[in-house]
Amino acid sequence: MKTLGYYNGKYDELDKMTIPFNDRVCFFGDGVYDAGPSRNYYLFAIDEHIDRFFNSAALLDIEIPCSKSELKDLLQSLVLKMDTGGNFVYFACTRGTGIRSHTYDKGPGNLWVMIKPEVLNDCQKPIKCVTAEDKRFYYCNCKTLNLLPSVLYAEKAYKAGVDETILYRKDGRITECAHCNCHIIKDGIVYTAPTDELILPGIARAHLVRMCKMLGIGVSETPYYLKDLWDADEIIVTSSSNVCMYVDELDGKPVGGKDRETLFRLRDALYQEIIEATDIKRNVRKCG
């Protein structure tokens, strides 16, 4: 298959899939999701993504209609149906189906999967960013389907002709980006925002922190601010599909470029981690 959509046991090419009108996602964006890359038909860090998915659901009282192991087996089986082994794998669970009402009946949710081809970014080229005040609500630690703010911040970046929007709260604290986590390097130390209700606990962020410790690079999970962003030796942006991007322009002004050695050590190690993990499965053959 060139693309794949799945909904409660049914699957087909994305443009042939439909959902019930009364799925609560249509009225409230009432659900959670997660996503990550596959390479050589192997789902990288899938256990971490599934753990976060179930945690997001538990925080919002959403019942996922399968176990973690069943979901993992399902995702792997669906990836093997694709024409290519390099894909973006997205999965979601909405609260359920019913006549529109702000209150809800407890019960199993609706399970979605979307898979489309995507090549893993080696992050060799710098990106450009703009900044904006973070006006989102306080459920940022849950990967919910309520993504209107992210859509608007992504559009802001698009209209400015750049790649991403870095967000800050009223007090100047840097949180994250429209759809990535943000970090800085200063004096050889990596600073990343703590995993509280203001940011999503990114899987790539967790790998960045672990890799810093493996390489002997100091890492501080503490708040940092706009002033620190501008003074940083390097600015790093991470996501599961873009493991370690670096910023060379912010709000139209040059930034970074002061500690490429630390930056590239991290970037290359993180990219190689994925390559080695997914090469383990290079002999997987498609089935079905």
mmCIF file of C-alpha atoms in Angstrom:
data_model
loop_
_atom_site.group_PDB
_atom_site.id
_atom_site.type_symbol
_atom_site.label_atom_id
_atom_site.label_comp_id
_atom_site.label_asym_id
_atom_site.label_seq_id
_atom_site.Cartn_x
_atom_site.Cartn_y
_atom_site.Cartn_z
ATOM 1 C CA MET A 1 0.000 0.000 0.000
ATOM 2 C CA LYS A 2 1.184 3.533 -0.754
ATOM 3 C CA THR A 3 -0.584 4.950 2.337
ATOM 4 C CA LEU A 4 -2.645 3.306 5.038
ATOM 5 C CA GLY A 5 -5.528 4.322 7.242
ATOM 6 C CA TYR A 6 -6.961 2.169 10.027
ATOM 7 C CA TYR A 7 -10.131 2.668 12.094
ATOM 8 C CA ASN A 8 -11.421 0.133 14.622
ATOM 9 C CA GLY A 9 -10.349 -2.938 12.655
ATOM 10 C CA LYS A 10 -10.860 -1.646 9.117
ATOM 11 C CA TYR A 11 -8.028 -0.397 6.929
ATOM 12 C CA ASP A 12 -7.450 0.866 3.395
ATOM 13 C CA GLU A 13 -5.633 3.592 1.482
ATOM 14 C CA LEU A 14 -6.073 6.913 3.308
ATOM 15 C CA ASP A 15 -8.293 8.515 0.676
ATOM 16 C CA LYS A 16 -10.752 5.608 0.918
ATOM 17 C CA MET A 17 -11.209 5.702 4.693
ATOM 18 C CA THR A 18 -14.200 7.300 6.458
ATOM 19 C CA ILE A 19 -15.186 7.778 10.120
ATOM 20 C CA PRO A 20 -18.557 8.122 11.900
ATOM 21 C CA PHE A 21 -19.926 11.661 12.015
ATOM 22 C CA ASN A 22 -20.490 11.301 15.768
ATOM 23 C CA ASP A 23 -16.919 10.387 16.649
ATOM 24 C CA ARG A 24 -16.138 12.863 19.436
ATOM 25 C CA VAL A 25 -13.043 13.992 17.564
ATOM 26 C CA CYS A 26 -15.338 15.844 15.129
ATOM 27 C CA PHE A 27 -16.858 18.071 17.812
ATOM 28 C CA PHE A 28 -14.247 18.325 20.549
ATOM 29 C CA GLY A 29 -10.922 17.036 19.247
ATOM 30 C CA ASP A 30 -11.474 14.643 22.132
ATOM 31 C CA GLY A 31 -8.599 12.216 21.952
ATOM 32 C CA VAL A 32 -4.884 11.586 22.231
ATOM 33 C CA TYR A 33 -2.255 10.528 19.736
ATOM 34 C CA ASP A 34 1.373 9.621 19.265
ATOM 35 C CA ALA A 35 3.660 9.196 16.281
ATOM 36 C CA GLY A 36 7.122 8.191 15.239
ATOM 37 C CA PRO A 37 9.259 6.948 12.350
ATOM 38 C CA SER A 38 9.747 3.519 10.870
ATOM 39 C CA ARG A 39 12.812 2.527 8.872
ATOM 40 C CA ASN A 40 13.307 -0.821 7.136
ATOM 41 C CA TYR A 41 9.809 -1.680 8.411
ATOM 42 C CA TYR A 42 11.052 -1.289 11.990
ATOM 43 C CA LEU A 43 9.305 1.083 14.416
ATOM 44 C CA PHE A 44 11.960 3.049 16.267
ATOM 45 C CA ALA A 45 11.444 3.549 20.041
ATOM 46 C CA ILE A 46 7.927 2.134 19.697
ATOM 47 C CA ASP A 47 7.676 1.056 23.345
ATOM 48 C CA GLU A 48 8.427 4.609 24.472
ATOM 49 C CA HIS A 49 5.809 6.030 22.114
ATOM 50 C CA ILE A 50 3.187 3.532 23.267
ATOM 51 C CA ASP A 51 3.959 4.211 26.940
ATOM 52 C CA ARG A 52 3.468 7.947 26.357
ATOM 53 C CA PHE A 53 0.274 7.262 24.389
ATOM 54 C CA PHE A 54 -1.243 5.275 27.239
ATOM 55 C CA ASN A 55 -0.128 7.885 29.772
ATOM 56 C CA SER A 56 -1.762 10.696 27.784
ATOM 57 C CA ALA A 57 -4.981 8.650 27.645
ATOM 58 C CA ALA A 58 -4.903 7.909 31.386
ATOM 59 C CA LEU A 59 -4.429 11.588 32.236
ATOM 60 C CA LEU A 60 -7.569 12.427 30.221
ATOM 61 C CA ASP A 61 -9.668 9.405 31.312
ATOM 62 C CA ILE A 62 -9.691 7.890 27.812
ATOM 63 C CA GLU A 63 -9.882 4.098 27.504
ATOM 64 C CA ILE A 64 -7.677 2.627 24.783
ATOM 65 C CA PRO A 65 -9.445 -0.488 23.408
ATOM 66 C CA CYS A 66 -6.390 -2.765 23.472
ATOM 67 C CA SER A 67 -3.299 -3.555 25.522
ATOM 68 C CA LYS A 68 0.145 -2.102 24.897
ATOM 69 C CA SER A 69 1.395 -5.363 23.414
ATOM 70 C CA GLU A 70 -1.664 -5.681 21.165
ATOM 71 C CA LEU A 71 -1.158 -2.140 19.882
ATOM 72 C CA LYS A 72 2.519 -2.804 19.202
ATOM 73 C CA ASP A 73 1.681 -5.953 17.238
ATOM 74 C CA LEU A 74 -1.017 -4.104 15.294
ATOM 75 C CA LEU A 75 1.286 -1.228 14.330
ATOM 76 C CA GLN A 76 4.027 -3.603 13.221
ATOM 77 C CA SER A 77 1.592 -5.621 11.113
ATOM 78 C CA LEU A 78 0.261 -2.454 9.457
ATOM 79 C CA VAL A 79 3.738 -1.112 8.686
ATOM 80 C CA LEU A 80 4.562 -4.377 6.913
ATOM 81 C CA LYS A 81 1.666 -3.733 4.510
ATOM 82 C CA MET A 82 3.342 -0.586 3.162
ATOM 83 C CA ASP A 83 5.217 -0.466 -0.152
ATOM 84 C CA THR A 84 8.172 1.225 1.526
ATOM 85 C CA GLY A 85 9.873 0.628 4.879
ATOM 86 C CA GLY A 86 10.463 4.320 5.605
ATOM 87 C CA ASN A 87 7.272 5.805 7.032
ATOM 88 C CA PHE A 88 5.666 8.240 9.435
ATOM 89 C CA VAL A 89 3.439 6.173 11.755
ATOM 90 C CA TYR A 90 0.645 8.026 13.566
ATOM 91 C CA PHE A 91 -1.826 6.452 15.984
ATOM 92 C CA ALA A 92 -4.678 7.994 17.951
ATOM 93 C CA CYS A 93 -7.547 7.108 20.239
ATOM 94 C CA THR A 94 -10.660 9.257 20.508
ATOM 95 C CA ARG A 95 -12.975 9.047 23.502
ATOM 96 C CA GLY A 96 -15.689 7.287 21.516
ATOM 97 C CA THR A 97 -18.814 7.843 19.437
ATOM 98 C CA GLY A 98 -22.090 9.447 20.499
ATOM 99 C CA ILE A 99 -24.470 12.355 20.087
ATOM 100 C CA ARG A 100 -22.685 15.637 20.802
ATOM 101 C CA SER A 101 -22.486 16.326 24.527
ATOM 102 C CA HIS A 102 -19.751 17.881 26.636
ATOM 103 C CA THR A 103 -20.156 15.079 29.181
ATOM 104 C CA TYR A 104 -19.280 11.553 28.151
ATOM 105 C CA ASP A 105 -20.058 7.915 28.850
ATOM 106 C CA LYS A 106 -17.137 5.777 29.964
ATOM 107 C CA GLY A 107 -16.139 3.056 27.516
ATOM 108 C CA PRO A 108 -13.557 1.938 24.942
ATOM 109 C CA GLY A 109 -12.409 4.626 22.540
ATOM 110 C CA ASN A 110 -11.955 4.549 18.771
ATOM 111 C CA LEU A 111 -8.500 3.527 17.546
ATOM 112 C CA TRP A 112 -6.970 5.224 14.499
ATOM 113 C CA VAL A 113 -3.731 4.638 12.605
ATOM 114 C CA MET A 114 -2.320 6.672 9.714
ATOM 115 C CA ILE A 115 0.839 5.662 7.860
ATOM 116 C CA LYS A 116 2.506 7.584 5.047
ATOM 117 C CA PRO A 117 5.964 7.386 3.444
ATOM 118 C CA GLU A 118 8.620 9.582 5.045
ATOM 119 C CA VAL A 119 12.410 9.558 4.905
ATOM 120 C CA LEU A 120 14.241 10.101 8.179
ATOM 121 C CA ASN A 121 15.850 13.561 8.310
ATOM 122 C CA ASP A 122 19.618 13.443 8.890
ATOM 123 C CA CYS A 123 19.482 17.082 10.098
ATOM 124 C CA GLN A 124 22.557 18.158 8.117
ATOM 125 C CA LYS A 125 21.088 21.549 7.209
ATOM 126 C CA PRO A 126 20.287 24.347 9.696
ATOM 127 C CA ILE A 127 16.753 25.661 10.093
ATOM 128 C CA LYS A 128 15.271 29.105 10.668
ATOM 129 C CA CYS A 129 12.788 29.973 13.415
ATOM 130 C CA VAL A 130 10.633 32.765 14.764
ATOM 131 C CA THR A 131 9.416 33.311 18.330
ATOM 132 C CA ALA A 132 5.880 33.793 19.643
ATOM 133 C CA GLU A 133 4.139 33.994 23.015
ATOM 134 C CA ASP A 134 2.844 30.610 24.136
ATOM 135 C CA LYS A 135 -0.921 30.978 24.677
ATOM 136 C CA ARG A 136 -1.792 27.288 24.931
ATOM 137 C CA PHE A 137 -3.683 25.735 27.817
ATOM 138 C CA TYR A 138 -2.103 23.676 30.604
ATOM 139 C CA TYR A 139 -2.359 20.177 29.142
ATOM 140 C CA CYS A 140 0.776 20.423 27.029
ATOM 141 C CA ASN A 141 2.160 17.273 28.679
ATOM 142 C CA CYS A 142 -0.734 15.281 27.137
ATOM 143 C CA LYS A 143 -0.404 14.610 23.405
ATOM 144 C CA THR A 144 -3.999 15.570 22.654
ATOM 145 C CA LEU A 145 -5.803 16.088 19.358
ATOM 146 C CA ASN A 146 -6.543 19.705 20.348
ATOM 147 C CA LEU A 147 -3.882 21.140 18.057
ATOM 148 C CA LEU A 148 -5.363 24.493 16.986
ATOM 149 C CA PRO A 149 -2.598 26.523 18.684
ATOM 150 C CA SER A 150 0.059 24.344 17.040
ATOM 151 C CA VAL A 151 -1.638 24.831 13.673
ATOM 152 C CA LEU A 152 -1.625 28.610 14.114
ATOM 153 C CA TYR A 153 2.003 28.701 15.278
ATOM 154 C CA ALA A 154 3.062 26.442 12.398
ATOM 155 C CA GLU A 155 1.237 28.736 9.982
ATOM 156 C CA LYS A 156 3.047 31.729 11.512
ATOM 157 C CA ALA A 157 6.353 30.061 10.687
ATOM 158 C CA TYR A 158 5.177 29.175 7.182
ATOM 159 C CA LYS A 159 4.076 32.734 6.428
ATOM 160 C CA ALA A 160 7.412 34.037 7.704
ATOM 161 C CA GLY A 161 9.217 31.664 5.345
ATOM 162 C CA VAL A 162 10.900 29.746 8.169
ATOM 163 C CA ASP A 163 10.744 26.241 9.588
ATOM 164 C CA GLU A 164 9.424 26.464 13.152
ATOM 165 C CA THR A 165 8.044 28.755 15.870
ATOM 166 C CA ILE A 166 9.717 28.724 19.289
ATOM 167 C CA LEU A 167 7.260 29.525 22.095
ATOM 168 C CA TYR A 168 7.694 31.442 25.349
ATOM 169 C CA ARG A 169 5.356 32.192 28.243
ATOM 170 C CA LYS A 170 4.602 35.709 29.501
ATOM 171 C CA ASP A 171 7.522 35.601 31.920
ATOM 172 C CA GLY A 172 9.841 34.781 29.015
ATOM 173 C CA ARG A 173 10.273 31.098 29.847
ATOM 174 C CA ILE A 174 10.915 29.016 26.735
ATOM 175 C CA THR A 175 8.550 26.057 26.533
ATOM 176 C CA GLU A 176 8.769 24.276 23.174
ATOM 177 C CA CYS A 177 7.902 24.780 19.497
ATOM 178 C CA ALA A 178 4.745 24.416 17.429
ATOM 179 C CA HIS A 179 5.455 20.698 17.067
ATOM 180 C CA CYS A 180 8.946 20.082 18.477
ATOM 181 C CA ASN A 181 10.932 20.402 21.686
ATOM 182 C CA CYS A 182 13.570 23.136 21.997
ATOM 183 C CA HIS A 183 16.935 23.085 23.777
ATOM 184 C CA ILE A 184 20.069 25.230 23.971
ATOM 185 C CA ILE A 185 23.790 24.678 24.410
ATOM 186 C CA LYS A 186 25.688 27.171 26.568
ATOM 187 C CA ASP A 187 29.278 26.770 27.748
ATOM 188 C CA GLY A 188 29.247 23.091 26.796
ATOM 189 C CA ILE A 189 26.052 22.288 28.731
ATOM 190 C CA VAL A 190 22.702 21.358 27.191
ATOM 191 C CA TYR A 191 19.683 23.053 28.777
ATOM 192 C CA THR A 192 16.184 21.671 28.206
ATOM 193 C CA ALA A 193 12.862 22.657 29.762
ATOM 194 C CA PRO A 194 11.620 20.356 32.541
ATOM 195 C CA THR A 195 8.804 17.947 31.729
ATOM 196 C CA ASP A 196 5.938 19.706 33.490
ATOM 197 C CA GLU A 197 2.496 20.704 32.186
ATOM 198 C CA LEU A 198 4.039 23.335 29.886
ATOM 199 C CA ILE A 199 5.742 20.959 27.458
ATOM 200 C CA LEU A 200 5.254 17.590 25.827
ATOM 201 C CA PRO A 201 7.734 15.006 27.180
ATOM 202 C CA GLY A 202 9.261 14.338 23.769
ATOM 203 C CA ILE A 203 10.700 10.926 22.958
ATOM 204 C CA ALA A 204 13.505 12.595 20.981
ATOM 205 C CA ARG A 205 14.040 14.899 23.971
ATOM 206 C CA ALA A 206 14.465 11.868 26.252
ATOM 207 C CA HIS A 207 16.979 10.351 23.831
ATOM 208 C CA LEU A 208 18.834 13.686 23.724
ATOM 209 C CA VAL A 209 19.118 13.747 27.516
ATOM 210 C CA ARG A 210 20.307 10.138 27.635
ATOM 211 C CA MET A 211 22.810 10.718 24.840
ATOM 212 C CA CYS A 212 24.257 13.743 26.647
ATOM 213 C CA LYS A 213 24.918 11.518 29.656
ATOM 214 C CA MET A 214 26.447 8.786 27.501
ATOM 215 C CA LEU A 215 28.781 11.274 25.786
ATOM 216 C CA GLY A 216 29.737 13.048 29.001
ATOM 217 C CA ILE A 217 27.985 16.270 27.991
ATOM 218 C CA GLY A 218 26.404 18.123 30.910
ATOM 219 C CA VAL A 219 22.615 18.395 30.737
ATOM 220 C CA SER A 220 20.314 20.529 32.891
ATOM 221 C CA GLU A 221 16.539 19.958 32.857
ATOM 222 C CA THR A 222 15.687 23.419 34.161
ATOM 223 C CA PRO A 223 13.707 26.408 32.869
ATOM 224 C CA TYR A 224 15.491 28.831 30.584
ATOM 225 C CA TYR A 225 14.285 32.102 29.102
ATOM 226 C CA LEU A 226 14.231 34.316 26.022
ATOM 227 C CA LYS A 227 17.452 36.017 27.081
ATOM 228 C CA ASP A 228 19.119 32.599 27.368
ATOM 229 C CA LEU A 229 17.798 31.620 23.938
ATOM 230 C CA TRP A 230 19.389 34.673 22.336
ATOM 231 C CA ASP A 231 22.650 34.201 24.265
ATOM 232 C CA ALA A 232 22.896 30.481 23.508
ATOM 233 C CA ASP A 233 25.922 29.026 21.763
ATOM 234 C CA GLU A 234 23.557 26.723 19.846
ATOM 235 C CA ILE A 235 19.794 26.227 19.593
ATOM 236 C CA ILE A 236 18.529 22.673 19.031
ATOM 237 C CA VAL A 237 15.051 21.579 17.918
ATOM 238 C CA THR A 238 14.069 17.911 18.227
ATOM 239 C CA SER A 239 11.196 15.619 17.288
ATOM 240 C CA SER A 240 10.843 11.921 16.564
ATOM 241 C CA SER A 241 11.137 12.515 12.814
ATOM 242 C CA ASN A 242 13.781 15.254 13.113
ATOM 243 C CA VAL A 243 16.109 13.957 15.768
ATOM 244 C CA CYS A 244 18.437 16.951 16.149
ATOM 245 C CA MET A 245 17.901 20.051 14.008
ATOM 246 C CA TYR A 246 19.885 23.208 14.716
ATOM 247 C CA VAL A 247 18.919 26.852 14.279
ATOM 248 C CA ASP A 248 21.014 29.483 12.497
ATOM 249 C CA GLU A 249 18.410 32.270 12.281
ATOM 250 C CA LEU A 250 15.868 33.529 14.832
ATOM 251 C CA ASP A 251 13.394 36.320 14.080
ATOM 252 C CA GLY A 252 15.516 37.246 11.074
ATOM 253 C CA LYS A 253 18.792 37.494 13.013
ATOM 254 C CA PRO A 254 21.734 35.039 13.013
ATOM 255 C CA VAL A 255 22.094 32.780 16.053
ATOM 256 C CA GLY A 256 24.229 29.838 17.099
ATOM 257 C CA GLY A 257 27.406 28.727 15.422
ATOM 258 C CA LYS A 258 29.490 28.977 18.606
ATOM 259 C CA ASP A 259 29.741 25.318 19.628
ATOM 260 C CA ARG A 260 29.341 23.189 16.536
ATOM 261 C CA GLU A 261 31.615 20.518 18.029
ATOM 262 C CA THR A 262 29.186 19.678 20.856
ATOM 263 C CA LEU A 263 26.185 20.104 18.595
ATOM 264 C CA PHE A 264 27.452 17.783 15.866
ATOM 265 C CA ARG A 265 28.618 15.159 18.372
ATOM 266 C CA LEU A 266 25.072 14.993 19.676
ATOM 267 C CA ARG A 267 23.392 15.124 16.284
ATOM 268 C CA ASP A 268 25.557 12.420 14.743
ATOM 269 C CA ALA A 269 25.236 10.130 17.780
ATOM 270 C CA LEU A 270 21.442 10.477 17.871
ATOM 271 C CA TYR A 271 21.067 9.847 14.146
ATOM 272 C CA GLN A 272 23.411 6.855 14.323
ATOM 273 C CA GLU A 273 21.378 5.452 17.221
ATOM 274 C CA ILE A 274 18.328 5.249 14.958
ATOM 275 C CA ILE A 275 20.296 3.847 12.014
ATOM 276 C CA GLU A 276 21.814 1.080 14.122
ATOM 277 C CA ALA A 277 18.531 0.205 15.830
ATOM 278 C CA THR A 278 16.591 -0.021 12.582
ATOM 279 C CA ASP A 279 19.362 -1.845 10.702
ATOM 280 C CA ILE A 280 18.893 -4.697 13.171
ATOM 281 C CA LYS A 281 15.612 -5.361 11.393
ATOM 282 C CA ARG A 282 16.888 -4.888 7.837
ATOM 283 C CA ASN A 283 16.151 -8.543 7.014
ATOM 284 C CA VAL A 284 12.443 -8.184 7.842
ATOM 285 C CA ARG A 285 10.366 -9.216 4.846
ATOM 286 C CA LYS A 286 6.963 -7.827 3.986
ATOM 287 C CA CYS A 287 3.962 -10.029 4.612
ATOM 288 C CA GLY A 288 0.359 -9.784 3.460
#
